[in-house]
Amino acid sequence: MAARRRGRGRNRSLVRWATLRLSVVAVAVLGAALAWETAPLAVVGAGAGLFLMLLVRLWWRVRRRRARLGEMRSLRGLLALSPAEFEFAVADLFRARGYDDIHRVGGSGDLGVDLIGRDRDGCLVIVQCKRYGRENRVGSPAIQSFIGMAVHHRAERGVVVTTSTYTLPATRLAAQAPLPISLIDGTGLVRLASRAHDDARDW
């Protein structure tokens, strides 16, 4: 029961997104209904159609997010994703954990940062995603570069996510960074994705 409550809490950003947009449309539809005698029937129909369209869009987004989280429940599924798909899937995972306004940077000009957003406390967080094979461990040079990018972006927290593992020097370097750096390996990523996927059943 406690796990279910935590899962619902992690979906607050999606609830706020849906509530805001549906409320706006509901007000518009109500206004059209009150002006029924003076407004053309087409106006009321258009408002109702827009309301239905947003409901369908919300349903589709939830299903797409849950599908991507489902693909993350095994290392095989994670490695089957393209680099861009992997970054989008990790973004879905962070949203499910209550991170607001997290979006993908990606591309040649990302400066080593794949995702950027804010956690539930409002802290600026940057994320680097590394879709590596099991034999390709993340070493200290990669962590050192990421720390530099975190400082450059004036981030308050940093997270490195990989399908592989980290070397001991990389782990030690992250612990000594001037800001909190979290390292999520493949096993931890699968575990988090499984929890988020199960929580999404409430939707």
Short mmCIF file of C-alpha atoms in Angstrom, two decimals:
data_model
loop_
_atom_site.label_atom_id
_atom_site.label_comp_id
_atom_site.label_asym_id
_atom_site.label_seq_id
_atom_site.Cartn_x
_atom_site.Cartn_y
_atom_site.Cartn_z
CA MET A 1 0.00 0.00 0.00
CA ALA A 2 2.85 2.39 0.85
CA ALA A 3 4.52 1.65 -2.48
CA ARG A 4 1.28 2.46 -4.29
CA ARG A 5 1.06 5.80 -2.49
CA ARG A 6 4.63 6.61 -3.49
CA GLY A 7 3.82 5.71 -7.07
CA ARG A 8 0.87 8.04 -7.13
CA GLY A 9 3.02 10.79 -5.69
CA ARG A 10 5.56 10.37 -8.48
CA ASN A 11 2.84 10.98 -11.06
CA ARG A 12 1.93 14.41 -9.66
CA SER A 13 3.53 16.24 -12.56
CA LEU A 14 1.34 14.38 -15.04
CA VAL A 15 -1.73 15.05 -12.90
CA ARG A 16 -0.94 18.76 -12.79
CA TRP A 17 -0.39 18.82 -16.55
CA ALA A 18 -3.71 17.11 -17.22
CA THR A 19 -5.67 19.09 -14.64
CA LEU A 20 -4.51 22.46 -15.94
CA ARG A 21 -5.32 21.75 -19.56
CA LEU A 22 -8.60 19.97 -18.92
CA SER A 23 -9.70 22.76 -16.58
CA VAL A 24 -9.11 25.36 -19.27
CA VAL A 25 -11.14 23.37 -21.77
CA ALA A 26 -13.87 22.68 -19.21
CA VAL A 27 -14.26 26.40 -18.54
CA ALA A 28 -14.48 27.04 -22.27
CA VAL A 29 -17.14 24.36 -22.70
CA LEU A 30 -19.10 25.67 -19.71
CA GLY A 31 -19.01 29.17 -21.11
CA ALA A 32 -20.32 27.92 -24.41
CA ALA A 33 -23.09 25.99 -22.67
CA LEU A 34 -24.20 29.05 -20.70
CA ALA A 35 -24.35 31.00 -23.95
CA TRP A 36 -26.28 28.22 -25.67
CA GLU A 37 -29.07 30.50 -26.88
CA THR A 38 -26.74 33.08 -28.37
CA ALA A 39 -23.82 30.96 -29.54
CA PRO A 40 -24.03 28.71 -32.56
CA LEU A 41 -24.28 25.00 -31.89
CA ALA A 42 -20.98 24.57 -33.72
CA VAL A 43 -19.17 26.45 -30.95
CA VAL A 44 -20.43 24.06 -28.29
CA GLY A 45 -19.58 21.10 -30.46
CA ALA A 46 -16.07 22.41 -31.07
CA GLY A 47 -15.50 22.85 -27.34
CA ALA A 48 -16.68 19.34 -26.58
CA GLY A 49 -14.53 17.98 -29.39
CA LEU A 50 -11.46 19.75 -28.04
CA PHE A 51 -12.14 18.36 -24.57
CA LEU A 52 -12.37 14.83 -25.96
CA MET A 53 -9.21 15.34 -28.01
CA LEU A 54 -7.24 16.32 -24.90
CA LEU A 55 -8.54 13.29 -23.04
CA VAL A 56 -7.39 11.03 -25.88
CA ARG A 57 -4.03 12.76 -25.98
CA LEU A 58 -3.56 12.28 -22.23
CA TRP A 59 -4.48 8.60 -22.53
CA TRP A 60 -2.02 8.16 -25.41
CA ARG A 61 0.81 9.86 -23.52
CA VAL A 62 0.27 7.68 -20.46
CA ARG A 63 0.23 4.52 -22.59
CA ARG A 64 3.38 5.58 -24.46
CA ARG A 65 5.19 6.33 -21.21
CA ARG A 66 4.16 3.02 -19.70
CA ALA A 67 5.27 1.18 -22.85
CA ARG A 68 8.72 2.78 -22.69
CA LEU A 69 9.00 2.00 -19.01
CA GLY A 70 8.06 -1.59 -19.86
CA GLU A 71 10.96 -1.79 -22.31
CA MET A 72 13.31 -0.74 -19.52
CA ARG A 73 12.45 -3.67 -17.25
CA SER A 74 15.28 -5.76 -18.69
CA LEU A 75 18.81 -5.02 -19.86
CA ARG A 76 18.00 -6.68 -23.15
CA GLY A 77 15.11 -4.27 -23.67
CA LEU A 78 17.28 -1.31 -22.75
CA LEU A 79 20.06 -2.27 -25.15
CA ALA A 80 17.51 -2.76 -27.93
CA LEU A 81 16.66 0.95 -27.77
CA SER A 82 18.48 3.47 -29.93
CA PRO A 83 20.55 6.09 -28.06
CA ALA A 84 17.79 8.68 -28.55
CA GLU A 85 15.06 6.23 -27.47
CA PHE A 86 17.10 5.38 -24.40
CA GLU A 87 17.32 9.05 -23.44
CA PHE A 88 13.56 9.53 -23.90
CA ALA A 89 12.92 6.40 -21.81
CA VAL A 90 15.15 7.66 -19.00
CA ALA A 91 13.31 11.00 -19.12
CA ASP A 92 10.03 9.09 -18.69
CA LEU A 93 11.51 7.35 -15.67
CA PHE A 94 12.49 10.64 -14.06
CA ARG A 95 9.03 12.10 -14.72
CA ALA A 96 7.49 9.04 -13.07
CA ARG A 97 9.66 9.77 -10.04
CA GLY A 98 8.26 13.28 -9.70
CA TYR A 99 10.74 15.37 -11.67
CA ASP A 100 9.04 18.39 -13.25
CA ASP A 101 10.04 20.08 -16.49
CA ILE A 102 12.65 17.50 -17.43
CA HIS A 103 13.47 17.42 -21.12
CA ARG A 104 15.99 15.93 -23.50
CA VAL A 105 18.88 18.07 -24.67
CA GLY A 106 20.71 15.46 -26.75
CA GLY A 107 22.51 16.01 -30.02
CA SER A 108 25.99 17.19 -30.98
CA GLY A 109 25.75 20.38 -28.93
CA ASP A 110 24.63 18.82 -25.66
CA LEU A 111 28.07 19.26 -24.02
CA GLY A 112 27.76 15.88 -22.33
CA VAL A 113 24.29 16.58 -20.92
CA ASP A 114 21.38 14.49 -22.21
CA LEU A 115 18.56 15.56 -19.87
CA ILE A 116 17.99 18.65 -17.79
CA GLY A 117 15.20 19.47 -15.37
CA ARG A 118 14.24 19.99 -11.74
CA ASP A 119 13.60 17.50 -8.99
CA ARG A 120 10.73 17.58 -6.50
CA ASP A 121 12.65 20.08 -4.36
CA GLY A 122 13.12 22.45 -7.30
CA CYS A 123 16.86 21.76 -7.64
CA LEU A 124 18.40 21.97 -11.12
CA VAL A 125 19.46 18.47 -12.17
CA ILE A 126 21.41 17.34 -15.22
CA VAL A 127 21.50 13.74 -16.43
CA GLN A 128 23.88 11.87 -18.69
CA CYS A 129 22.70 8.63 -20.29
CA LYS A 130 25.19 5.94 -21.32
CA ARG A 131 23.75 2.95 -23.16
CA TYR A 132 26.79 0.68 -22.84
CA GLY A 133 27.27 -3.05 -23.20
CA ARG A 134 27.89 -4.98 -20.01
CA GLU A 135 31.63 -5.24 -20.72
CA ASN A 136 32.03 -1.48 -21.28
CA ARG A 137 32.18 0.02 -17.79
CA VAL A 138 31.96 3.75 -17.12
CA GLY A 139 35.36 4.99 -15.97
CA SER A 140 36.65 7.98 -14.05
CA PRO A 141 37.45 10.10 -17.16
CA ALA A 142 33.75 10.09 -18.10
CA ILE A 143 32.74 11.04 -14.56
CA GLN A 144 35.36 13.78 -14.42
CA SER A 145 34.03 15.25 -17.66
CA PHE A 146 30.45 15.05 -16.39
CA ILE A 147 31.35 16.84 -13.16
CA GLY A 148 32.88 19.64 -15.21
CA MET A 149 29.71 19.93 -17.28
CA ALA A 150 27.58 19.96 -14.13
CA VAL A 151 29.59 22.86 -12.75
CA HIS A 152 29.39 24.62 -16.13
CA HIS A 153 25.59 24.34 -16.12
CA ARG A 154 25.47 25.44 -12.47
CA ALA A 155 23.56 22.29 -11.64
CA GLU A 156 22.69 21.48 -8.05
CA ARG A 157 22.68 17.74 -8.66
CA GLY A 158 23.96 15.38 -11.31
CA VAL A 159 22.92 11.87 -12.31
CA VAL A 160 24.71 9.43 -14.58
CA VAL A 161 22.61 6.53 -15.86
CA THR A 162 24.11 3.52 -17.61
CA THR A 163 23.09 0.05 -18.71
CA SER A 164 26.51 -1.13 -17.59
CA THR A 165 28.46 -0.59 -14.33
CA TYR A 166 31.06 1.82 -12.97
CA THR A 167 34.71 1.32 -12.16
CA LEU A 168 35.83 1.82 -8.58
CA PRO A 169 37.79 5.01 -9.45
CA ALA A 170 34.66 6.40 -11.11
CA THR A 171 32.59 5.70 -8.00
CA ARG A 172 35.17 7.33 -5.75
CA LEU A 173 35.44 10.38 -7.98
CA ALA A 174 31.66 10.87 -7.97
CA ALA A 175 31.68 10.73 -4.16
CA GLN A 176 34.29 13.50 -4.05
CA ALA A 177 32.52 15.84 -6.49
CA PRO A 178 31.68 19.42 -5.39
CA LEU A 179 27.98 18.63 -5.87
CA PRO A 180 25.90 15.48 -5.28
CA ILE A 181 26.43 13.00 -8.13
CA SER A 182 24.24 9.89 -8.28
CA LEU A 183 25.35 6.85 -10.27
CA ILE A 184 22.65 4.47 -11.52
CA ASP A 185 23.90 1.22 -13.05
CA GLY A 186 22.03 -1.26 -15.23
CA THR A 187 20.68 -3.31 -12.34
CA GLY A 188 19.46 -0.23 -10.49
CA LEU A 189 17.92 1.18 -13.67
CA VAL A 190 15.93 -2.00 -14.30
CA ARG A 191 14.72 -2.00 -10.70
CA LEU A 192 13.58 1.64 -10.85
CA ALA A 193 11.87 1.10 -14.21
CA SER A 194 10.01 -1.95 -12.90
CA ARG A 195 8.66 0.01 -9.95
CA ALA A 196 7.63 2.94 -12.15
CA HIS A 197 5.94 0.59 -14.64
CA ASP A 198 3.96 -1.09 -11.85
CA ASP A 199 2.96 2.30 -10.43
CA ALA A 200 1.70 3.33 -13.88
CA ARG A 201 -0.98 0.65 -13.66
CA ASP A 202 -2.98 3.12 -11.57
CA TRP A 203 -3.49 5.01 -14.84
#
